[in-house]
mmCIF file of C-alpha atoms in Angstrom:
data_model
loop_
_atom_site.group_PDB
_atom_site.id
_atom_site.type_symbol
_atom_site.label_atom_id
_atom_site.label_comp_id
_atom_site.label_asym_id
_atom_site.label_seq_id
_atom_site.Cartn_x
_atom_site.Cartn_y
_atom_site.Cartn_z
ATOM 1 C CA MET O 281 -23.306 -7.539 -2.506
ATOM 2 C CA ARG O 282 -21.972 -4.839 -4.815
ATOM 3 C CA ILE O 283 -19.994 -2.062 -3.154
ATOM 4 C CA LEU O 284 -18.950 1.193 -4.808
ATOM 5 C CA ALA O 285 -15.814 2.414 -3.051
ATOM 6 C CA ILE O 286 -14.004 5.749 -3.121
ATOM 7 C CA GLU O 287 -10.313 6.246 -2.294
ATOM 8 C CA SER O 288 -8.659 9.675 -2.036
ATOM 9 C CA SER O 289 -6.238 9.436 0.884
ATOM 10 C CA CYS O 290 -3.202 10.874 -0.902
ATOM 11 C CA ASP O 291 -2.833 12.208 -4.448
ATOM 12 C CA GLU O 292 -4.863 9.621 -6.380
ATOM 13 C CA THR O 293 -8.606 9.845 -6.994
ATOM 14 C CA ALA O 294 -10.064 6.365 -7.319
ATOM 15 C CA ALA O 295 -13.353 4.501 -7.409
ATOM 16 C CA ALA O 296 -14.175 0.830 -7.900
ATOM 17 C CA VAL O 297 -17.049 -1.618 -7.792
ATOM 18 C CA VAL O 298 -16.389 -5.009 -6.208
ATOM 19 C CA GLU O 299 -18.904 -7.826 -5.794
ATOM 20 C CA ASN O 300 -18.881 -9.896 -2.604
ATOM 21 C CA GLY O 301 -15.436 -8.656 -1.657
ATOM 22 C CA GLN O 302 -13.736 -10.618 -4.436
ATOM 23 C CA LYS O 303 -14.960 -9.984 -7.960
ATOM 24 C CA LEU O 304 -13.660 -6.728 -9.422
ATOM 25 C CA LEU O 305 -16.271 -5.250 -11.756
ATOM 26 C CA SER O 306 -14.512 -1.963 -12.494
ATOM 27 C CA SER O 307 -11.730 0.232 -11.194
ATOM 28 C CA VAL O 308 -10.721 3.750 -12.213
ATOM 29 C CA VAL O 309 -7.748 5.711 -10.892
ATOM 30 C CA ALA O 310 -7.035 9.343 -11.799
ATOM 31 C CA THR O 311 -3.471 10.307 -11.010
ATOM 32 C CA SER O 312 -1.866 13.716 -10.641
ATOM 33 C CA ALA O 313 1.673 12.310 -10.663
ATOM 34 C CA GLU O 314 2.683 14.490 -13.606
ATOM 35 C CA MET O 315 1.756 17.616 -11.646
ATOM 36 C CA HIS O 316 3.644 16.453 -8.555
ATOM 37 C CA ALA O 317 6.685 15.493 -10.632
ATOM 38 C CA LYS O 318 7.183 19.177 -11.446
ATOM 39 C CA THR O 319 7.494 20.024 -7.751
ATOM 40 C CA GLY O 320 9.420 16.885 -6.793
ATOM 41 C CA GLY O 321 6.699 15.670 -4.457
ATOM 42 C CA ILE O 322 3.113 16.052 -3.303
ATOM 43 C CA ILE O 323 1.828 19.479 -2.298
ATOM 44 C CA PRO O 324 -1.301 18.589 -0.263
ATOM 45 C CA GLU O 325 -3.387 21.606 -1.271
ATOM 46 C CA GLN O 326 -2.714 21.069 -4.968
ATOM 47 C CA ALA O 327 -3.536 17.373 -4.648
ATOM 48 C CA ALA O 328 -6.898 18.091 -3.001
ATOM 49 C CA ARG O 329 -7.819 20.697 -5.605
ATOM 50 C CA GLN O 330 -7.152 18.242 -8.417
ATOM 51 C CA GLN O 331 -9.209 15.600 -6.624
ATOM 52 C CA LEU O 332 -12.158 17.986 -6.433
ATOM 53 C CA VAL O 333 -12.018 18.199 -10.215
ATOM 54 C CA SER O 334 -11.607 14.448 -10.712
ATOM 55 C CA ILE O 335 -13.945 12.851 -8.163
ATOM 56 C CA VAL O 336 -17.274 13.040 -10.042
ATOM 57 C CA PRO O 337 -15.893 11.968 -13.464
ATOM 58 C CA VAL O 338 -14.044 9.070 -11.798
ATOM 59 C CA ILE O 339 -17.217 7.803 -10.093
ATOM 60 C CA ASP O 340 -19.219 8.170 -13.307
ATOM 61 C CA GLU O 341 -16.586 6.288 -15.310
ATOM 62 C CA THR O 342 -16.459 3.511 -12.707
ATOM 63 C CA LEU O 343 -20.200 2.873 -12.932
ATOM 64 C CA LYS O 344 -20.057 3.098 -16.722
ATOM 65 C CA LYS O 345 -17.244 0.522 -16.947
ATOM 66 C CA ALA O 346 -19.146 -1.845 -14.659
ATOM 67 C CA ARG O 347 -22.311 -1.271 -16.727
ATOM 68 C CA LEU O 348 -24.210 -0.458 -13.555
ATOM 69 C CA THR O 349 -26.426 2.299 -12.236
ATOM 70 C CA LYS O 350 -26.955 3.520 -8.689
ATOM 71 C CA ASN O 351 -29.812 1.029 -8.366
ATOM 72 C CA ASP O 352 -27.351 -1.860 -8.776
ATOM 73 C CA ILE O 353 -25.184 -0.667 -5.881
ATOM 74 C CA ASP O 354 -25.910 -2.109 -2.426
ATOM 75 C CA ALA O 355 -23.573 0.081 -0.374
ATOM 76 C CA LEU O 356 -20.835 2.659 -0.621
ATOM 77 C CA ALA O 357 -17.426 2.561 1.050
ATOM 78 C CA VAL O 358 -14.873 5.293 1.536
ATOM 79 C CA THR O 359 -11.372 5.661 2.911
ATOM 80 C CA ALA O 360 -11.706 7.509 6.220
ATOM 81 C CA GLY O 361 -7.976 7.571 6.991
ATOM 82 C CA PRO O 362 -5.108 7.774 7.393
ATOM 83 C CA GLY O 363 -3.981 10.286 4.802
ATOM 84 C CA LEU O 364 -3.906 13.947 3.864
ATOM 85 C CA ILE O 365 -6.818 15.763 5.493
ATOM 86 C CA GLY O 366 -7.817 17.756 2.403
ATOM 87 C CA SER O 367 -7.670 14.705 0.155
ATOM 88 C CA LEU O 368 -9.599 12.525 2.601
ATOM 89 C CA LEU O 369 -12.342 15.139 2.875
ATOM 90 C CA VAL O 370 -12.881 15.096 -0.893
ATOM 91 C CA GLY O 371 -13.667 11.384 -0.834
ATOM 92 C CA VAL O 372 -15.589 11.364 2.450
ATOM 93 C CA GLU O 373 -17.855 14.264 1.496
ATOM 94 C CA ALA O 374 -18.487 12.810 -1.969
ATOM 95 C CA ALA O 375 -19.456 9.464 -0.429
ATOM 96 C CA LYS O 376 -21.715 11.082 2.178
ATOM 97 C CA THR O 377 -23.457 13.084 -0.524
ATOM 98 C CA LEU O 378 -24.123 9.963 -2.594
ATOM 99 C CA VAL O 379 -25.451 7.851 0.292
ATOM 100 C CA TYR O 380 -27.820 10.685 1.192
ATOM 101 C CA LEU O 381 -29.060 11.026 -2.389
ATOM 102 C CA TRP O 382 -29.186 7.284 -3.123
ATOM 103 C CA ASN O 383 -30.338 6.118 0.320
ATOM 104 C CA LYS O 384 -27.542 3.562 0.665
ATOM 105 C CA PRO O 385 -25.419 2.504 3.673
ATOM 106 C CA LEU O 386 -21.901 3.920 3.997
ATOM 107 C CA ILE O 387 -18.940 1.851 5.220
ATOM 108 C CA PRO O 388 -15.837 3.766 6.385
ATOM 109 C CA VAL O 389 -12.576 1.904 5.759
ATOM 110 C CA ASN O 390 -9.080 2.131 7.203
ATOM 111 C CA HIS O 391 -6.763 2.683 4.233
ATOM 112 C CA LEU O 392 -3.982 0.543 5.720
ATOM 113 C CA VAL O 393 -6.316 -2.371 6.387
ATOM 114 C CA GLY O 394 -7.615 -1.889 2.860
ATOM 115 C CA HIS O 395 -4.158 -2.549 1.430
ATOM 116 C CA ILE O 396 -4.221 -6.007 3.024
ATOM 117 C CA TYR O 397 -7.516 -6.853 1.322
ATOM 118 C CA ALA O 398 -5.994 -6.408 -2.118
ATOM 119 C CA ASN O 399 -5.039 -10.052 -1.551
ATOM 120 C CA TRP O 400 -8.725 -11.053 -1.678
ATOM 121 C CA ILE O 401 -9.599 -9.447 -5.009
ATOM 122 C CA ASN O 402 -10.184 -11.478 -8.181
ATOM 123 C CA SER O 403 -9.843 -14.526 -6.033
ATOM 124 C CA ASN O 404 -11.041 -17.157 -8.505
ATOM 125 C CA ASN O 405 -7.538 -18.586 -8.508
ATOM 126 C CA LYS O 406 -5.630 -21.287 -6.651
ATOM 127 C CA GLN O 407 -3.689 -18.787 -4.556
ATOM 128 C CA PHE O 408 -6.840 -17.405 -2.947
ATOM 129 C CA GLN O 409 -8.131 -20.862 -2.066
ATOM 130 C CA THR O 410 -5.163 -21.353 0.256
ATOM 131 C CA LEU O 411 -5.545 -17.991 2.016
ATOM 132 C CA LYS O 412 -6.521 -18.867 5.574
ATOM 133 C CA PHE O 413 -6.468 -17.389 9.075
ATOM 134 C CA PRO O 414 -4.533 -16.735 11.194
ATOM 135 C CA ALA O 415 -2.664 -14.568 8.712
ATOM 136 C CA LEU O 416 0.409 -12.432 9.167
ATOM 137 C CA ALA O 417 0.397 -9.260 7.050
ATOM 138 C CA LEU O 418 3.196 -6.846 6.235
ATOM 139 C CA VAL O 419 1.948 -3.490 4.965
ATOM 140 C CA VAL O 420 4.739 -1.500 3.324
ATOM 141 C CA SER O 421 3.869 1.887 1.850
ATOM 142 C CA GLY O 422 5.122 5.437 1.467
ATOM 143 C CA GLY O 423 4.025 6.428 4.934
ATOM 144 C CA HIS O 424 3.759 3.165 6.854
ATOM 145 C CA THR O 425 5.536 -0.093 7.603
ATOM 146 C CA ASP O 426 3.405 -2.329 9.831
ATOM 147 C CA LEU O 427 3.396 -6.019 10.718
ATOM 148 C CA VAL O 428 0.024 -7.268 11.956
ATOM 149 C CA LEU O 429 -1.628 -10.556 12.856
ATOM 150 C CA LEU O 430 -5.149 -11.207 11.593
ATOM 151 C CA LYS O 431 -7.023 -13.907 13.477
ATOM 152 C CA GLY O 432 -10.093 -13.241 11.365
ATOM 153 C CA HIS O 433 -11.876 -10.432 9.557
ATOM 154 C CA GLY O 434 -11.984 -7.453 11.899
ATOM 155 C CA ASN O 435 -9.630 -9.112 14.395
ATOM 156 C CA ILE O 436 -6.256 -7.452 13.950
ATOM 157 C CA LYS O 437 -3.282 -7.155 16.300
ATOM 158 C CA TRP O 438 -0.298 -4.883 15.718
ATOM 159 C CA LEU O 439 3.044 -6.654 16.207
ATOM 160 C CA GLY O 440 5.551 -4.057 15.091
ATOM 161 C CA GLY O 441 6.448 -1.367 12.609
ATOM 162 C CA THR O 442 8.815 1.430 11.759
ATOM 163 C CA ARG O 443 10.223 3.543 14.563
ATOM 164 C CA ASP O 444 10.874 6.482 12.244
ATOM 165 C CA ASP O 445 10.631 6.618 8.443
ATOM 166 C CA ALA O 446 8.620 4.079 6.499
ATOM 167 C CA ALA O 447 10.311 1.961 3.834
ATOM 168 C CA GLY O 448 8.530 3.824 1.047
ATOM 169 C CA GLU O 449 9.580 7.148 2.523
ATOM 170 C CA ALA O 450 13.207 6.003 2.501
ATOM 171 C CA PHE O 451 12.873 5.177 -1.200
ATOM 172 C CA ASP O 452 11.255 8.529 -2.006
ATOM 173 C CA LYS O 453 13.648 10.733 -0.039
ATOM 174 C CA THR O 454 16.725 8.924 -1.296
ATOM 175 C CA ALA O 455 15.479 9.297 -4.860
ATOM 176 C CA ARG O 456 15.589 13.057 -4.358
ATOM 177 C CA LEU O 457 19.191 12.817 -3.142
ATOM 178 C CA LEU O 458 20.013 10.988 -6.371
ATOM 179 C CA ASP O 459 18.045 13.521 -8.436
ATOM 180 C CA LEU O 460 15.672 10.829 -9.706
ATOM 181 C CA PRO O 461 12.158 11.741 -10.885
ATOM 182 C CA TYR O 462 8.966 11.488 -8.819
ATOM 183 C CA PRO O 463 7.616 9.056 -7.723
ATOM 184 C CA GLY O 464 10.848 7.984 -6.068
ATOM 185 C CA GLY O 465 10.106 4.334 -5.336
ATOM 186 C CA PRO O 466 9.607 3.214 -8.943
ATOM 187 C CA SER O 467 12.564 5.373 -10.034
ATOM 188 C CA ILE O 468 14.880 3.684 -7.525
ATOM 189 C CA SER O 469 13.590 0.275 -8.620
ATOM 190 C CA LYS O 470 14.145 1.093 -12.299
ATOM 191 C CA GLU O 471 17.721 2.254 -11.710
ATOM 192 C CA ALA O 472 18.440 -0.737 -9.488
ATOM 193 C CA GLU O 473 17.198 -3.104 -12.185
ATOM 194 C CA LYS O 474 19.629 -1.551 -14.677
ATOM 195 C CA TYR O 475 22.511 -2.314 -12.346
ATOM 196 C CA LEU O 476 21.345 -5.841 -11.547
ATOM 197 C CA VAL O 477 21.031 -6.709 -15.239
ATOM 198 C CA LYS O 478 24.659 -5.714 -15.765
ATOM 199 C CA HIS O 479 25.880 -7.200 -12.483
ATOM 200 C CA PRO O 480 23.586 -10.153 -11.645
ATOM 201 C CA LYS O 481 26.041 -11.637 -9.132
ATOM 202 C CA ALA O 482 26.932 -8.375 -7.395
ATOM 203 C CA LYS O 483 27.255 -8.547 -3.605
ATOM 204 C CA LEU O 484 25.269 -5.541 -2.464
ATOM 205 C CA LYS O 485 26.531 -4.772 1.039
ATOM 206 C CA LEU O 486 27.440 -1.069 0.833
ATOM 207 C CA PHE O 487 24.762 0.221 3.211
ATOM 208 C CA PRO O 488 23.827 -0.994 6.722
ATOM 209 C CA ARG O 489 20.837 -3.227 7.535
ATOM 210 C CA PRO O 490 19.214 -1.251 10.391
ATOM 211 C CA MET O 491 17.776 -3.294 13.283
ATOM 212 C CA LEU O 492 18.314 -6.553 11.411
ATOM 213 C CA ASP O 493 19.428 -8.355 14.565
ATOM 214 C CA SER O 494 16.957 -6.796 17.002
ATOM 215 C CA GLN O 495 14.699 -9.385 18.604
ATOM 216 C CA ASP O 496 11.477 -7.554 17.818
ATOM 217 C CA TYR O 497 9.275 -6.839 14.816
ATOM 218 C CA ASP O 498 10.321 -3.206 14.374
ATOM 219 C CA TRP O 499 12.171 -1.438 11.570
ATOM 220 C CA SER O 500 14.128 1.794 11.183
ATOM 221 C CA PHE O 501 14.987 3.413 7.862
ATOM 222 C CA SER O 502 16.030 6.987 8.681
ATOM 223 C CA GLY O 503 19.671 5.935 9.117
ATOM 224 C CA LEU O 504 19.747 4.568 5.587
ATOM 225 C CA LYS O 505 18.958 8.000 4.175
ATOM 226 C CA THR O 506 21.847 9.425 6.173
ATOM 227 C CA ALA O 507 24.164 6.668 4.931
ATOM 228 C CA VAL O 508 23.250 7.391 1.309
ATOM 229 C CA LEU O 509 23.675 11.146 1.807
ATOM 230 C CA LYS O 510 27.117 10.647 3.329
ATOM 231 C CA TYR O 511 28.149 8.316 0.508
ATOM 232 C CA VAL O 512 27.120 10.654 -2.327
ATOM 233 C CA GLN O 513 28.786 13.609 -0.604
ATOM 234 C CA GLU O 514 32.059 11.699 -0.245
ATOM 235 C CA ASN O 515 31.930 10.116 -3.716
ATOM 236 C CA LYS O 516 31.179 12.806 -6.285
ATOM 237 C CA ARG O 517 31.402 10.404 -9.239
ATOM 238 C CA PHE O 518 29.057 7.786 -7.843
ATOM 239 C CA ASP O 519 27.038 5.460 -10.065
ATOM 240 C CA VAL O 520 23.335 6.276 -9.569
ATOM 241 C CA SER O 521 22.217 2.788 -10.588
ATOM 242 C CA ASN O 522 24.682 1.199 -8.177
ATOM 243 C CA VAL O 523 23.547 3.367 -5.246
ATOM 244 C CA ALA O 524 19.902 2.633 -6.099
ATOM 245 C CA ALA O 525 20.584 -1.109 -6.145
ATOM 246 C CA GLU O 526 22.499 -0.947 -2.859
ATOM 247 C CA LEU O 527 19.728 1.016 -1.138
ATOM 248 C CA GLN O 528 16.996 -1.252 -2.486
ATOM 249 C CA GLU O 529 18.879 -4.343 -1.333
ATOM 250 C CA ALA O 530 19.356 -2.955 2.181
ATOM 251 C CA ILE O 531 15.645 -2.165 2.547
ATOM 252 C CA VAL O 532 14.509 -5.448 1.016
ATOM 253 C CA ASP O 533 16.890 -7.484 3.165
ATOM 254 C CA VAL O 534 15.587 -6.159 6.483
ATOM 255 C CA LEU O 535 11.946 -6.385 5.410
ATOM 256 C CA VAL O 536 12.264 -9.993 4.242
ATOM 257 C CA GLU O 537 14.501 -11.220 7.058
ATOM 258 C CA LYS O 538 12.468 -9.789 9.933
ATOM 259 C CA ALA O 539 9.108 -10.713 8.416
ATOM 260 C CA SER O 540 10.356 -14.254 7.731
ATOM 261 C CA ARG O 541 11.577 -14.476 11.306
ATOM 262 C CA ALA O 542 8.058 -13.581 12.445
ATOM 263 C CA VAL O 543 6.606 -16.284 10.194
ATOM 264 C CA ALA O 544 8.948 -18.865 11.718
ATOM 265 C CA GLN O 545 8.055 -17.811 15.267
ATOM 266 C CA ILE O 546 4.284 -17.389 14.848
ATOM 267 C CA ASN O 547 3.645 -20.038 12.162
ATOM 268 C CA PRO O 548 0.533 -18.443 10.633
ATOM 269 C CA LYS O 549 -1.390 -20.235 7.910
ATOM 270 C CA SER O 550 -0.943 -17.334 5.474
ATOM 271 C CA PHE O 551 1.465 -14.446 4.962
ATOM 272 C CA LEU O 552 0.165 -11.403 3.092
ATOM 273 C CA LEU O 553 2.403 -8.752 1.564
ATOM 274 C CA ALA O 554 0.619 -5.470 0.846
ATOM 275 C CA GLY O 555 1.076 -1.741 0.226
ATOM 276 C CA GLY O 556 2.597 0.343 -2.538
ATOM 277 C CA VAL O 557 6.130 -0.932 -1.889
ATOM 278 C CA ALA O 558 4.813 -4.480 -2.441
ATOM 279 C CA ALA O 559 4.906 -3.586 -6.145
ATOM 280 C CA ASN O 560 8.718 -3.639 -5.934
ATOM 281 C CA LYS O 561 9.911 -6.606 -8.008
ATOM 282 C CA ARG O 562 13.008 -7.268 -5.907
ATOM 283 C CA LEU O 563 10.926 -7.415 -2.719
ATOM 284 C CA ARG O 564 8.352 -9.768 -4.254
ATOM 285 C CA ASP O 565 11.015 -12.056 -5.696
ATOM 286 C CA LYS O 566 13.051 -12.225 -2.483
ATOM 287 C CA PHE O 567 9.997 -13.118 -0.406
ATOM 288 C CA GLU O 568 9.059 -15.907 -2.816
ATOM 289 C CA VAL O 569 12.601 -17.317 -2.818
ATOM 290 C CA ASP O 570 12.858 -17.036 0.967
ATOM 291 C CA PHE O 571 9.586 -18.911 1.519
ATOM 292 C CA PHE O 572 10.669 -21.615 -0.942
ATOM 293 C CA LEU O 573 14.115 -22.128 0.597
ATOM 294 C CA LYS O 574 12.870 -22.169 4.185
ATOM 295 C CA LYS O 575 10.023 -24.535 3.271
ATOM 296 C CA PHE O 576 7.457 -22.687 5.374
ATOM 297 C CA SER O 577 4.068 -24.356 5.717
ATOM 298 C CA THR O 578 2.734 -20.788 5.630
ATOM 299 C CA THR O 579 1.447 -19.795 2.190
ATOM 300 C CA PHE O 580 2.785 -16.572 0.643
ATOM 301 C CA HIS O 581 0.427 -14.076 -1.002
ATOM 302 C CA VAL O 582 0.984 -10.779 -2.793
ATOM 303 C CA PRO O 583 -1.549 -8.818 -4.892
ATOM 304 C CA PRO O 584 -1.111 -8.069 -8.593
ATOM 305 C CA ILE O 585 1.105 -5.001 -9.015
ATOM 306 C CA ASN O 586 -1.785 -2.789 -10.142
ATOM 307 C CA LEU O 587 -3.603 -3.502 -6.863
ATOM 308 C CA CYS O 588 -0.608 -2.702 -4.643
ATOM 309 C CA THR O 589 -0.623 1.023 -5.323
ATOM 310 C CA ASP O 590 -3.546 3.205 -4.215
ATOM 311 C CA ASN O 591 -6.896 2.158 -5.680
ATOM 312 C CA ALA O 592 -10.470 1.777 -4.484
ATOM 313 C CA ALA O 593 -10.856 -1.937 -5.221
ATOM 314 C CA TYR O 594 -9.246 -3.027 -1.971
ATOM 315 C CA ILE O 595 -11.324 -0.451 -0.087
ATOM 316 C CA ALA O 596 -14.464 -2.155 -1.412
ATOM 317 C CA SER O 597 -13.129 -5.591 -0.467
ATOM 318 C CA ALA O 598 -12.219 -4.483 3.059
ATOM 319 C CA ALA O 599 -15.656 -2.906 3.425
ATOM 320 C CA PHE O 600 -17.379 -6.157 2.506
ATOM 321 C CA TYR O 601 -15.412 -8.302 4.959
ATOM 322 C CA ASN O 602 -15.497 -5.742 7.777
ATOM 323 C CA PHE O 603 -19.017 -4.388 7.372
ATOM 324 C CA LYS O 604 -20.328 -2.491 10.379
ATOM 325 C CA LYS O 605 -23.488 -0.442 10.532
ATOM 326 C CA VAL O 606 -22.722 3.215 11.155
ATOM 327 C CA LYS O 607 -24.661 6.422 10.655
ATOM 328 C CA TRP O 608 -23.331 8.101 7.548
ATOM 329 C CA THR O 609 -23.480 11.418 9.377
ATOM 330 C CA ASP O 610 -20.906 10.071 11.861
ATOM 331 C CA VAL O 611 -18.326 9.266 9.186
ATOM 332 C CA ASP O 612 -15.446 11.755 9.223
ATOM 333 C CA ALA O 613 -11.952 12.070 7.787
ATOM 334 C CA ARG O 614 -9.352 10.582 10.165
ATOM 335 C CA PRO O 615 -5.903 11.647 8.906
ATOM 336 C CA GLU O 616 -3.988 10.258 11.922
ATOM 337 C CA LEU O 617 -5.672 6.833 11.972
ATOM 338 C CA THR O 618 -3.388 3.888 12.796
ATOM 339 C CA ILE O 619 -3.700 0.416 11.276
ATOM 340 C CA THR O 620 -5.559 -0.844 14.365
ATOM 341 C CA GLY O 621 -7.486 2.388 14.928
ATOM 342 C CA GLN O 622 -11.255 2.194 15.250
ATOM 343 C CA ILE O 623 -13.405 4.205 12.854
#
């Protein structure tokens, strides 16, 4: 089954074709990051306007790269939410137009669930063969931090998440405090790497580890922003790379420690890391080391870096594994959708 998927939940405009939920035939992502860098962040109206310009060329290029026509497509999928309402509408209305013209089924997809399914793509490798249910998944992105248990496709239970800011949001907002360029997450990571190369044995304990000892699966990152703000105000000659490394370490520590604690308590067969923040090298490395040292029987999985950030490939994969028949006319943008929300 070949699915053409469309993703436009934030500032990217993406389309992809995936076969049987695993084989990636083509993927195209149009970014407006350069435009948002000038304003220091995303302005929703500007993002949606750019997506209106990009959506048709992106879909055309995706089919061209896959060497397919509309007749080779079995179904379409689209991100229904969560996200920016204007951006979501661009993708949803484009998808609804195509299914009407092409007479194909339309599968609405939860963007957060989609992130998890990046772990299924291009799965002709040994890692995929060991991916089994029940699976514990940590989705870490700019707007969300959620820990969920998957007992099977379509069977998802929320275990915990952020009580305030998401991990990615903490990266982005702190980057602004440090006057680092947009997008903030990669900028923090780049600066942190500079410091770690020079100081590989540095003990990074400057900032607190919020909720590290709480006996739940929740996180809190708003206090970290306050801690960084206070530090830079009191230390005018601070080292940007050092502060970036300290912040990154604090966030990574609480994510890894609390997720690992959940693995030890629940003992799932697989653990899946997903979301834009999963592209962070320090986070990926620390999870791999932690799983090795603790000798978990649970297998650790993380998508390739290019599939962690927003793209339509994982939307197509999620659509395949969670296919439900719906009337295309009933598909709407759902900006406030939660990770367990029904579409």
